[in-house]
GROMACS .gro file of C-alpha atoms in nm:
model
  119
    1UNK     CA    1  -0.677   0.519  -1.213
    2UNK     CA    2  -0.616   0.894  -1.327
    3UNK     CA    3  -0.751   1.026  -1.003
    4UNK     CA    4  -0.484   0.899  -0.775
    5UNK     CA    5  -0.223   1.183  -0.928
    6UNK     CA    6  -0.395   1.459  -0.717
    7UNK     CA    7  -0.392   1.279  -0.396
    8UNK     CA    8  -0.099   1.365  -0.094
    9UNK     CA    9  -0.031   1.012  -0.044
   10UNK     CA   10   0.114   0.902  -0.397
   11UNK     CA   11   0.432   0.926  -0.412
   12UNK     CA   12   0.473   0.937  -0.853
   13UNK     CA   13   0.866   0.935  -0.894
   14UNK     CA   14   0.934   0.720  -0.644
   15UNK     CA   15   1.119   0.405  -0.567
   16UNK     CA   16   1.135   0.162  -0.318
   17UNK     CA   17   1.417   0.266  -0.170
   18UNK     CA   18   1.303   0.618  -0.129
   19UNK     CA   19   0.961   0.534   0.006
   20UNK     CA   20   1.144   0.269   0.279
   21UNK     CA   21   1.345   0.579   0.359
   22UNK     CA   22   1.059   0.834   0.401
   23UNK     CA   23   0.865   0.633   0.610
   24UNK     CA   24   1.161   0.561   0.838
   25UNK     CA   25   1.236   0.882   0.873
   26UNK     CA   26   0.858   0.973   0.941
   27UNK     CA   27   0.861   0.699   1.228
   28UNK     CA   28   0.501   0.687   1.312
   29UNK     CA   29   0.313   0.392   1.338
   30UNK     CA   30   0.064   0.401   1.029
   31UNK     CA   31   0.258   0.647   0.839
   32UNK     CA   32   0.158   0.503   0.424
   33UNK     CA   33   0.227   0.603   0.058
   34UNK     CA   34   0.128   0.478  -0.217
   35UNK     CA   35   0.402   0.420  -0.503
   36UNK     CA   36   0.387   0.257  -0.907
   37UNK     CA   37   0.555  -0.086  -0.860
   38UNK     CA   38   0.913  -0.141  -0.956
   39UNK     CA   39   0.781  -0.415  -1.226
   40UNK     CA   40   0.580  -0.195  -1.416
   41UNK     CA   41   0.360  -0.478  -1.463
   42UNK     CA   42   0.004  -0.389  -1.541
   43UNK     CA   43  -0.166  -0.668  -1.327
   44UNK     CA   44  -0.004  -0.496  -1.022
   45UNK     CA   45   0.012  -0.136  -1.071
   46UNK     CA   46   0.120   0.011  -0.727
   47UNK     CA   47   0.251  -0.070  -0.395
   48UNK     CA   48   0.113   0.032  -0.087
   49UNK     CA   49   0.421   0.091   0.189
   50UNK     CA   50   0.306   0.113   0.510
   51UNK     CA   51   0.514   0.167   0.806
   52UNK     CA   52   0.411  -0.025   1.164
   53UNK     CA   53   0.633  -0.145   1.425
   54UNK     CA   54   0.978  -0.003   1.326
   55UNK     CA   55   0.938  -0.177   0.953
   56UNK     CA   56   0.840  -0.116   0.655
   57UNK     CA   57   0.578  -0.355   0.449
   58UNK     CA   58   0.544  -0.305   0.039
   59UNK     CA   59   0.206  -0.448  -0.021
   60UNK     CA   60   0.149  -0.503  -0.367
   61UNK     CA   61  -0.178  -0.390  -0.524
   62UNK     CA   62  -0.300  -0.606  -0.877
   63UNK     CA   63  -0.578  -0.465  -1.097
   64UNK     CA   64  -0.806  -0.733  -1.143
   65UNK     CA   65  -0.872  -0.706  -1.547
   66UNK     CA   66  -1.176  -0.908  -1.534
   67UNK     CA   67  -1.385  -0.669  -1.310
   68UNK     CA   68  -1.162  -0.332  -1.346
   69UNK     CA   69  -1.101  -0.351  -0.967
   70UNK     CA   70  -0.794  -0.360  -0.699
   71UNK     CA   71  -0.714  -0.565  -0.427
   72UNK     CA   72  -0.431  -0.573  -0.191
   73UNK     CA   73  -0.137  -0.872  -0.187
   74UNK     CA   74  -0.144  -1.197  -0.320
   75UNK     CA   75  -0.469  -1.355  -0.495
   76UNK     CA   76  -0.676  -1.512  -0.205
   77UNK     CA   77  -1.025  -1.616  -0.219
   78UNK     CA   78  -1.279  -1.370  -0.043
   79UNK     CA   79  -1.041  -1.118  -0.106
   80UNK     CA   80  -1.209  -0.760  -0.065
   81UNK     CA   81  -1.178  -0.564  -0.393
   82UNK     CA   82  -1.197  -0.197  -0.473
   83UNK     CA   83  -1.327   0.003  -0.745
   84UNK     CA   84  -1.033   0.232  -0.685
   85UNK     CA   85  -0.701   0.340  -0.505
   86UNK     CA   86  -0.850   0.596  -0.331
   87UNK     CA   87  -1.109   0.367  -0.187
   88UNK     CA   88  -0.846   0.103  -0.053
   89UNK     CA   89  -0.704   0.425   0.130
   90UNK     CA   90  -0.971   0.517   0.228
   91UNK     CA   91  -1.137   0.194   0.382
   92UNK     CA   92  -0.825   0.152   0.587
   93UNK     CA   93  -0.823   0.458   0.724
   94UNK     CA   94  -1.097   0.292   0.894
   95UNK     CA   95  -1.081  -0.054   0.863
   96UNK     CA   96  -0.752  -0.191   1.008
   97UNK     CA   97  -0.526  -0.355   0.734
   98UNK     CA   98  -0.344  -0.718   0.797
   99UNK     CA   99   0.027  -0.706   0.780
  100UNK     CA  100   0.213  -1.028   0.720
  101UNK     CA  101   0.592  -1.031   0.793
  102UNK     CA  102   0.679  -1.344   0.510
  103UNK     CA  103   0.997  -1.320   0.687
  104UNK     CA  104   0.975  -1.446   1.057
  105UNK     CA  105   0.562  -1.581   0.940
  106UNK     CA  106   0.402  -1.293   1.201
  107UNK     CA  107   0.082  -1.064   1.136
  108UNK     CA  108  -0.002  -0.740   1.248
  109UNK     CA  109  -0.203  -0.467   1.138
  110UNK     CA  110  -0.261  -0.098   1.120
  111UNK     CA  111  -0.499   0.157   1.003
  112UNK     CA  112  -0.356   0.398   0.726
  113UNK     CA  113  -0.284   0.673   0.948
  114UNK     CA  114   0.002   0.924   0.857
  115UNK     CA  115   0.064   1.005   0.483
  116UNK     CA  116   0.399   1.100   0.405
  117UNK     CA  117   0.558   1.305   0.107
  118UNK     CA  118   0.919   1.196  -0.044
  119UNK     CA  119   1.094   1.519  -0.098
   0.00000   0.00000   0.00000
């Protein structure tokens, strides 16, 4: 997805630790960035890190090889799919996105409101 380099919310160089940071320090409910996953595994690409609720989520996105699309998280059936990154961003700017705390088993969600820059 060659497009995604020009866009403010990807983060390139970045690790997890720096985008946790940045969006702590940005402290806004909905604040997102989109970085390339620490696996460097080509079925999941990129994480999406979204802030909401004083914490931080990494939400995995996989290319789906069989129909050149994305989707968000773990494999689930009637999952929505995207033909890009810029799309997922762009449909939950709108469209309120489901955040699931694996931890302590709790959902929330936010809309992809504030995009922050890592320094």
């Amino acid at each position: 997805d060659a497009a995604i380099h020009s866009k403010a919310w990807y983060a390139a160089t970045c690790d997890r630790k720096t985008a946790e940071d940045a969006l702590y320090r940005s402290n806004k409910d909905g604040s997102f960035l989109i970085r390339k996953s620490s696996g460097q595994d080509s079925r999941q690409p990129y994480t999406l890190v979204v802030f909401y609720n004083r914490r931080v989520y990494n939400i995995p996105i996989r290319f789906i090889e069989s129909t050149r699309q994305y989707a968000l998280g773990r494999e689930k059936s009637g999952e929505e799919r995207f033909d890009s990154i810029a799309e997922i961003v762009e449909n939950h700017q709108h469209t309120s996105l489901v955040l699931i705390d694996s931890q302590n088993n709790t959902k929330d969600s936010t809309k992809l409101k504030h995009i922050v820059r890592v320094s």
